[in-house]
């Protein structure tokens, strides 16, 4: 009799020999993205977590994961987690970009919209994943076996759609007043949605003074920024929907929906694996509103710890094998006023001369052209030459634009689209990539700007202090580095300090369910999660 060991059996044999517990083929794959949860925040807080983020650290810990590309924003970041591809291939080059061929008068597009919808604009959008060029894990699983369920819930539409993809059974996201799904979906909402929406409305109607956790006392030091005091907790006023997004209640509500869907859809109970994506968005709003080093962020991260613990408990309750990966769409940077006080004196806000409108005016005068000459959603990243610039002048105007940017003391580099187009999409350790390589990884010749601008490190690209105080989006490591944690109950944990990438998540998870991916099809590589001599990637992913 011929005896042939299956890959799974061999993995078990190897793992027993090495003393490591083999990974059980999951029936539920859960991806949690904590928006703006940088590797720096993980390092600062990892020892104090008590709940879910503590439990995840008994699994496989990559404290130095990379969103490798330059455009460290929410939409591109989520697209890499779910597809295994860089934004250069997902087509999600930024949260917003310009498409001057659009029929509508607003030429700016939002990454998670469908601009062909009549009456839409970049601020009045119809949520859609149609800009995403590459399949997500959910899309692949669904194509392999239509019995798989794909569920995605997040605090932002772009997080829910970029994580979930094109073939989502249930997608829910916050629209500013309630959790909603895609326009035109007629099937009745699961009961949990109405319950959570009602509970949120009741919460927002009441004022609330958040309690300062004991662990966050040392972070509670007020810093004056304009007329605001940040660093200490403030009351959320009754009826303030915007402040809801920076309160603990926001991620709690998103988590409640995720848990309700795990329970009510009986995720993991079918014959094919189910995929659940969860986007916890409040950390990003807290980072933007208050920076990353005050009591607000401390309180928020303890809330994330609690919510992740609740998600794990709900997954335990299914009694089905599951695997969780937790990561972030990008890192973050504290507000320059506090960074300056804490040992980094070169931190500063953007010089208003670099605002796209001001750069554009200068060129319009110089070349005697109608303004705008330049179009850009931000004072860095993708800068577009307006179509109104005549062909005969375009190369001269572009050269002048580049020279003007490079003459600004806050600018580190400016690459033309032609330069990036000629480069290969980078590979190798992401921490060693050149600045140009980082830009190449989020460059799409059909969508990216004519000029791509990098500000110097520690420049916050916000001039005033009226709304957002701090942000991310730069090609620097504080915005690129994110933790990547894999966890299954009973897994033999290990920590690897060397860098891996968020594009590695999809092939790593696909291997666990024997979902084939052709070599060269994506940018990521399968990470072997077996800490011993076994190999969770198997031959088919080598
Ligand atoms: Zn953000």
Short mmCIF file of C-alpha atoms in Angstrom, two decimals, residues 73-436:
data_model
loop_
_atom_site.label_atom_id
_atom_site.label_comp_id
_atom_site.label_asym_id
_atom_site.label_seq_id
_atom_site.Cartn_x
_atom_site.Cartn_y
_atom_site.Cartn_z
CA UNK A 73 -3.12 56.94 4.27
CA UNK A 74 -6.18 54.90 5.21
CA UNK A 75 -7.37 53.79 1.79
CA UNK A 76 -4.03 52.62 0.37
CA UNK A 77 -3.12 51.00 3.70
CA UNK A 78 -6.29 48.95 3.91
CA UNK A 79 -5.91 47.89 0.29
CA UNK A 80 -2.49 46.32 1.01
CA UNK A 81 -3.78 44.38 4.04
CA UNK A 82 -6.59 42.70 2.14
CA UNK A 83 -5.00 42.13 -1.28
CA UNK A 84 -1.31 41.39 -0.73
CA UNK A 85 -0.48 44.08 -3.29
CA UNK A 86 1.11 47.52 -3.08
CA UNK A 87 -1.00 50.55 -3.96
CA UNK A 88 0.95 50.60 -7.25
CA UNK A 89 -1.09 47.50 -8.12
CA UNK A 90 -4.28 47.98 -6.09
CA UNK A 91 -4.68 51.37 -7.78
CA UNK A 92 -5.55 52.93 -4.41
CA UNK A 93 -2.78 55.52 -4.48
CA UNK A 94 -4.18 57.87 -1.82
CA UNK A 95 -7.42 58.72 -0.04
CA UNK A 96 -8.11 61.28 -2.76
CA UNK A 97 -6.61 61.97 -6.15
CA UNK A 98 -7.43 63.90 -9.33
CA UNK A 99 -8.91 62.51 -12.52
CA UNK A 100 -9.22 65.35 -15.02
CA UNK A 101 -11.00 63.10 -17.53
CA UNK A 102 -14.07 62.83 -15.26
CA UNK A 103 -17.31 64.09 -16.76
CA UNK A 104 -18.41 65.79 -13.53
CA UNK A 105 -17.16 69.26 -12.67
CA UNK A 106 -15.39 68.08 -9.47
CA UNK A 107 -12.24 66.37 -10.75
CA UNK A 108 -11.14 65.20 -7.31
CA UNK A 109 -12.08 61.61 -6.55
CA UNK A 110 -12.44 59.83 -3.25
CA UNK A 111 -10.88 56.36 -3.15
CA UNK A 112 -14.05 54.55 -2.06
CA UNK A 113 -16.60 56.21 -4.33
CA UNK A 114 -18.13 55.72 -7.74
CA UNK A 115 -17.76 59.11 -9.47
CA UNK A 116 -20.00 58.07 -12.37
CA UNK A 117 -23.05 58.34 -10.09
CA UNK A 118 -25.04 61.37 -11.20
CA UNK A 119 -24.90 64.33 -8.84
CA UNK A 120 -21.93 62.95 -6.90
CA UNK A 121 -18.83 64.89 -5.91
CA UNK A 122 -15.72 64.05 -3.92
CA UNK A 123 -17.52 65.16 -0.76
CA UNK A 124 -20.98 63.83 -1.65
CA UNK A 125 -20.01 60.30 -2.56
CA UNK A 126 -21.62 56.97 -3.24
CA UNK A 127 -19.60 54.30 -1.42
CA UNK A 128 -18.03 51.74 -3.76
CA UNK A 129 -14.95 49.53 -4.04
CA UNK A 130 -14.84 49.95 -7.82
CA UNK A 131 -11.44 51.72 -7.80
CA UNK A 132 -9.81 48.66 -6.18
CA UNK A 133 -8.04 46.79 -8.99
CA UNK A 134 -6.89 43.66 -7.15
CA UNK A 135 -8.97 40.94 -5.44
CA UNK A 136 -9.17 40.82 -1.66
CA UNK A 137 -8.93 37.65 0.39
CA UNK A 138 -12.73 37.74 0.57
CA UNK A 139 -13.01 38.03 -3.22
CA UNK A 140 -10.65 35.07 -3.68
CA UNK A 141 -12.34 32.87 -1.08
CA UNK A 142 -15.74 33.63 -2.54
CA UNK A 143 -14.56 32.82 -6.07
CA UNK A 144 -13.15 29.51 -4.85
CA UNK A 145 -16.31 28.53 -2.97
CA UNK A 146 -19.44 30.66 -3.07
CA UNK A 147 -20.59 29.22 0.27
CA UNK A 148 -17.96 31.34 2.05
CA UNK A 149 -19.38 34.43 3.70
CA UNK A 150 -17.51 37.73 3.50
CA UNK A 151 -18.40 40.27 6.17
CA UNK A 152 -16.84 43.68 6.71
CA UNK A 153 -17.62 46.32 9.32
CA UNK A 154 -15.68 49.49 10.05
CA UNK A 155 -15.94 53.01 11.32
CA UNK A 156 -15.04 54.32 7.82
CA UNK A 157 -16.52 53.32 4.49
CA UNK A 158 -13.08 53.20 2.86
CA UNK A 159 -11.83 50.81 5.57
CA UNK A 160 -14.84 48.49 5.25
CA UNK A 161 -14.72 48.45 1.44
CA UNK A 162 -10.96 48.15 0.95
CA UNK A 163 -10.79 45.34 3.53
CA UNK A 164 -13.87 43.58 2.21
CA UNK A 165 -13.57 44.08 -1.56
CA UNK A 166 -16.02 43.44 -4.37
CA UNK A 167 -17.93 40.38 -3.18
CA UNK A 168 -19.06 41.28 0.33
CA UNK A 169 -22.14 39.61 1.80
CA UNK A 170 -22.48 42.12 4.63
CA UNK A 171 -20.74 45.49 4.75
CA UNK A 172 -21.46 48.15 7.38
CA UNK A 173 -19.81 51.48 8.06
CA UNK A 174 -20.47 54.72 9.91
CA UNK A 175 -21.79 57.60 7.79
CA UNK A 176 -21.68 60.33 10.44
CA UNK A 177 -25.11 59.61 11.94
CA UNK A 178 -25.56 55.81 11.74
CA UNK A 179 -24.10 52.55 10.47
CA UNK A 180 -25.21 51.98 6.88
CA UNK A 181 -24.51 49.64 3.99
CA UNK A 182 -24.06 50.19 0.25
CA UNK A 183 -26.74 52.16 -1.54
CA UNK A 184 -29.23 49.94 -3.32
CA UNK A 185 -28.90 46.92 -1.01
CA UNK A 186 -32.47 45.85 -0.32
CA UNK A 187 -32.09 42.82 1.95
CA UNK A 188 -33.17 43.58 5.51
CA UNK A 189 -30.45 44.72 7.91
CA UNK A 190 -29.47 42.23 10.61
CA UNK A 191 -31.15 43.11 13.93
CA UNK A 192 -27.84 44.15 15.49
CA UNK A 193 -27.57 47.15 13.15
CA UNK A 194 -30.77 48.83 14.37
CA UNK A 195 -29.90 48.00 17.97
CA UNK A 196 -26.46 49.60 17.71
CA UNK A 197 -27.75 52.64 15.81
CA UNK A 198 -30.38 53.23 18.48
CA UNK A 199 -27.82 52.84 21.26
CA UNK A 200 -25.42 55.25 19.54
CA UNK A 201 -28.16 57.87 19.07
CA UNK A 202 -28.98 57.64 22.79
CA UNK A 203 -25.28 57.94 23.69
CA UNK A 204 -24.71 60.99 21.49
CA UNK A 205 -27.81 62.69 22.93
CA UNK A 206 -26.19 62.69 26.38
CA UNK A 207 -23.07 64.60 27.40
CA UNK A 208 -20.33 62.43 28.77
CA UNK A 209 -17.18 63.08 30.76
CA UNK A 210 -14.79 60.22 29.98
CA UNK A 211 -13.12 58.59 32.97
CA UNK A 212 -9.32 58.79 33.08
CA UNK A 213 -7.93 55.27 33.54
CA UNK A 214 -5.34 54.97 36.30
CA UNK A 215 -2.78 53.80 33.71
CA UNK A 216 -3.24 57.04 31.75
CA UNK A 217 -2.65 59.48 34.61
CA UNK A 218 0.99 59.98 33.67
CA UNK A 219 -0.08 60.94 30.14
CA UNK A 220 -2.54 63.60 31.31
CA UNK A 221 -0.51 66.80 30.84
CA UNK A 222 -2.16 69.70 29.09
CA UNK A 223 -0.46 71.22 26.04
CA UNK A 224 -1.83 74.50 24.68
CA UNK A 225 -2.32 74.44 20.89
CA UNK A 226 -4.05 77.59 19.65
CA UNK A 227 -7.09 77.98 21.87
CA UNK A 228 -7.22 74.26 22.69
CA UNK A 229 -5.84 72.28 25.59
CA UNK A 230 -4.90 68.82 24.45
CA UNK A 231 -3.38 65.98 26.44
CA UNK A 232 -6.17 65.86 29.02
CA UNK A 233 -9.67 64.43 28.68
CA UNK A 234 -12.60 66.72 27.91
CA UNK A 235 -16.34 66.34 28.13
CA UNK A 236 -18.17 65.27 24.98
CA UNK A 237 -21.10 67.65 24.60
CA UNK A 238 -24.63 66.37 24.08
CA UNK A 239 -25.51 66.09 20.39
CA UNK A 240 -21.89 66.38 19.19
CA UNK A 241 -21.75 63.73 16.44
CA UNK A 242 -18.23 64.69 15.46
CA UNK A 243 -16.92 64.15 19.01
CA UNK A 244 -18.56 60.70 19.01
CA UNK A 245 -15.83 59.62 16.58
CA UNK A 246 -13.09 60.36 19.13
CA UNK A 247 -14.97 58.73 22.00
CA UNK A 248 -14.67 55.17 23.28
CA UNK A 249 -18.27 54.61 22.21
CA UNK A 250 -17.31 54.64 18.50
CA UNK A 251 -15.07 51.56 18.37
CA UNK A 252 -17.35 49.93 20.94
CA UNK A 253 -20.28 50.29 18.55
CA UNK A 254 -18.29 48.92 15.59
CA UNK A 255 -17.22 46.00 17.79
CA UNK A 256 -20.80 45.38 18.92
CA UNK A 257 -21.82 45.03 15.26
CA UNK A 258 -18.95 42.66 14.50
CA UNK A 259 -19.82 40.49 17.51
CA UNK A 260 -23.50 40.55 16.61
CA UNK A 261 -22.71 39.40 13.06
CA UNK A 262 -20.39 36.61 14.30
CA UNK A 263 -23.27 35.37 16.44
CA UNK A 264 -26.28 35.93 14.18
CA UNK A 265 -24.66 34.76 10.92
CA UNK A 266 -23.10 31.77 12.74
CA UNK A 267 -19.76 32.60 11.18
CA UNK A 268 -17.50 29.56 10.95
CA UNK A 269 -20.35 27.05 10.97
CA UNK A 270 -20.51 26.43 7.22
CA UNK A 271 -18.59 24.11 4.93
CA UNK A 272 -16.34 26.86 3.58
CA UNK A 273 -14.23 29.40 5.49
CA UNK A 274 -15.78 32.75 6.36
CA UNK A 275 -13.92 36.05 6.28
CA UNK A 276 -14.59 38.85 8.77
CA UNK A 277 -12.86 42.24 8.50
CA UNK A 278 -13.13 44.77 11.29
CA UNK A 279 -11.91 48.35 10.97
CA UNK A 280 -11.59 50.12 14.33
CA UNK A 281 -11.36 53.73 13.20
CA UNK A 282 -11.48 55.81 16.40
CA UNK A 283 -7.73 55.65 17.09
CA UNK A 284 -7.16 57.63 13.88
CA UNK A 285 -9.69 60.33 14.81
CA UNK A 286 -8.10 60.58 18.28
CA UNK A 287 -4.64 60.91 16.70
CA UNK A 288 -5.81 63.67 14.36
CA UNK A 289 -7.74 65.60 17.01
CA UNK A 290 -5.39 65.30 19.98
CA UNK A 291 -2.09 63.81 18.78
CA UNK A 292 -0.64 60.50 19.88
CA UNK A 293 1.00 61.12 23.26
CA UNK A 294 -1.71 62.46 25.55
CA UNK A 295 -4.29 60.94 27.87
CA UNK A 296 -6.74 60.82 24.96
CA UNK A 297 -4.70 58.25 23.00
CA UNK A 298 -3.83 56.30 26.16
CA UNK A 299 -7.52 56.00 27.03
CA UNK A 300 -8.39 55.11 23.44
CA UNK A 301 -5.82 52.30 23.21
CA UNK A 302 -7.03 50.73 26.45
CA UNK A 303 -10.46 50.79 24.80
CA UNK A 304 -9.05 49.00 21.72
CA UNK A 305 -7.53 46.40 24.06
CA UNK A 306 -10.94 45.83 25.61
CA UNK A 307 -12.74 45.64 22.23
CA UNK A 308 -10.22 43.16 20.82
CA UNK A 309 -10.75 41.06 23.94
CA UNK A 310 -14.50 41.08 23.32
CA UNK A 311 -14.00 40.03 19.68
CA UNK A 312 -11.77 37.14 20.78
CA UNK A 313 -14.35 36.05 23.36
CA UNK A 314 -17.05 36.03 20.67
CA UNK A 315 -14.81 33.95 18.40
CA UNK A 316 -14.13 31.52 21.29
CA UNK A 317 -17.89 31.25 21.63
CA UNK A 318 -18.27 29.90 18.10
CA UNK A 319 -16.23 26.80 19.08
CA UNK A 320 -14.88 26.83 15.54
CA UNK A 321 -11.18 27.19 14.63
CA UNK A 322 -10.29 30.76 13.85
CA UNK A 323 -7.25 32.88 13.16
CA UNK A 324 -6.94 36.60 13.83
CA UNK A 325 -4.51 39.05 12.31
CA UNK A 326 -4.34 42.54 13.77
CA UNK A 327 -2.49 45.38 12.12
CA UNK A 328 -2.92 49.00 11.00
CA UNK A 329 -3.38 50.91 7.79
CA UNK A 330 -0.55 53.33 8.63
CA UNK A 331 1.34 54.74 11.60
CA UNK A 332 1.19 58.26 12.93
CA UNK A 333 2.98 61.30 14.25
CA UNK A 334 2.26 63.40 17.32
CA UNK A 335 1.41 67.10 17.13
CA UNK A 336 4.48 69.23 16.44
CA UNK A 337 3.95 71.46 19.50
CA UNK A 338 4.39 68.47 21.85
CA UNK A 339 7.10 66.78 19.74
CA UNK A 340 9.14 70.00 20.03
CA UNK A 341 8.82 69.94 23.82
CA UNK A 342 9.99 66.36 23.92
CA UNK A 343 13.43 66.29 22.44
CA UNK A 344 12.80 66.81 18.70
CA UNK A 345 13.20 70.56 18.11
CA UNK A 346 12.82 70.47 14.31
CA UNK A 347 9.11 69.51 14.40
CA UNK A 348 6.96 72.20 12.81
CA UNK A 349 3.76 72.90 10.91
CA UNK A 350 3.60 73.43 7.18
CA UNK A 351 4.62 76.76 5.69
CA UNK A 352 1.52 78.13 3.95
CA UNK A 353 3.63 78.81 0.86
CA UNK A 354 3.45 75.05 0.21
CA UNK A 355 -0.33 74.91 0.03
CA UNK A 356 -1.25 73.75 -3.50
CA UNK A 357 -3.22 76.92 -4.22
CA UNK A 358 -0.19 79.09 -3.40
CA UNK A 359 2.26 76.96 -5.39
CA UNK A 360 -0.19 77.06 -8.28
CA UNK A 361 -0.59 80.87 -8.19
CA UNK A 362 3.15 81.36 -8.37
CA UNK A 363 3.39 79.22 -11.52
CA UNK A 364 0.34 80.84 -13.11
CA UNK A 365 1.98 84.26 -12.77
CA UNK A 366 5.35 83.03 -13.97
CA UNK A 367 3.97 81.42 -17.14
CA UNK A 368 1.04 83.77 -17.62
CA UNK A 369 -1.41 80.85 -17.43
CA UNK A 370 -4.92 80.65 -15.97
CA UNK A 371 -4.97 79.44 -12.37
CA UNK A 372 -5.05 76.63 -11.29
CA UNK A 373 -1.91 75.33 -12.91
CA UNK A 374 -1.52 72.68 -10.20
CA UNK A 375 -4.17 70.41 -8.70
CA UNK A 376 -3.51 68.50 -5.50
CA UNK A 377 -5.50 67.09 -2.60
CA UNK A 378 -2.65 67.82 -0.16
CA UNK A 379 0.57 69.86 0.03
CA UNK A 380 2.57 66.65 -0.50
CA UNK A 381 2.18 63.43 -2.46
CA UNK A 382 0.46 63.59 -5.86
CA UNK A 383 0.63 66.97 -7.61
CA UNK A 384 -1.09 67.23 -11.03
CA UNK A 385 -0.52 69.67 -13.87
CA UNK A 386 -3.87 71.08 -14.94
CA UNK A 387 -5.10 70.03 -18.38
CA UNK A 388 -5.33 73.70 -19.27
CA UNK A 389 -1.52 73.90 -19.40
CA UNK A 390 -0.75 73.72 -23.17
CA UNK A 391 1.23 70.74 -24.47
CA UNK A 392 4.10 72.90 -25.61
CA UNK A 393 4.61 74.27 -22.10
CA UNK A 394 3.97 71.19 -19.95
CA UNK A 395 7.53 69.98 -19.54
CA UNK A 396 8.78 73.50 -18.72
CA UNK A 397 5.97 74.10 -16.20
CA UNK A 398 6.63 70.72 -14.59
CA UNK A 399 10.36 71.47 -14.30
CA UNK A 400 9.54 74.86 -12.77
CA UNK A 401 7.05 73.30 -10.35
CA UNK A 402 9.66 70.81 -9.22
CA UNK A 403 12.24 73.55 -8.77
CA UNK A 404 9.78 75.62 -6.72
CA UNK A 405 9.00 72.68 -4.45
CA UNK A 406 12.67 71.79 -4.01
CA UNK A 407 13.47 75.42 -3.18
CA UNK A 408 11.14 75.23 -0.17
CA UNK A 409 13.10 74.40 3.01
CA UNK A 410 10.40 71.96 4.20
CA UNK A 411 10.62 69.77 1.07
CA UNK A 412 12.82 66.65 1.08
CA UNK A 413 12.39 65.39 -2.48
CA UNK A 414 10.24 65.62 -5.62
CA UNK A 415 9.99 62.86 -8.20
CA UNK A 416 8.40 63.13 -11.61
CA UNK A 417 5.95 60.52 -12.85
CA UNK A 418 8.42 59.66 -15.62
CA UNK A 419 11.17 58.91 -13.12
CA UNK A 420 8.92 56.62 -11.09
CA UNK A 421 7.47 54.91 -14.14
CA UNK A 422 10.94 53.83 -15.22
CA UNK A 423 11.65 52.19 -11.84
CA UNK A 424 10.78 48.62 -10.89
CA UNK A 425 8.31 48.09 -8.07
CA UNK A 426 10.69 47.50 -5.13
CA UNK A 427 11.29 44.29 -3.20
CA UNK A 428 13.56 43.23 -0.36
CA UNK A 429 13.52 44.47 3.24
CA UNK A 430 11.11 47.41 3.42
CA UNK A 431 13.14 49.21 6.10
CA UNK A 432 15.99 49.59 3.60
CA UNK A 433 14.00 51.02 0.68
CA UNK A 434 15.05 54.35 -0.78
CA UNK A 435 12.61 57.26 -0.73
CA UNK A 436 12.04 56.86 -4.49
#
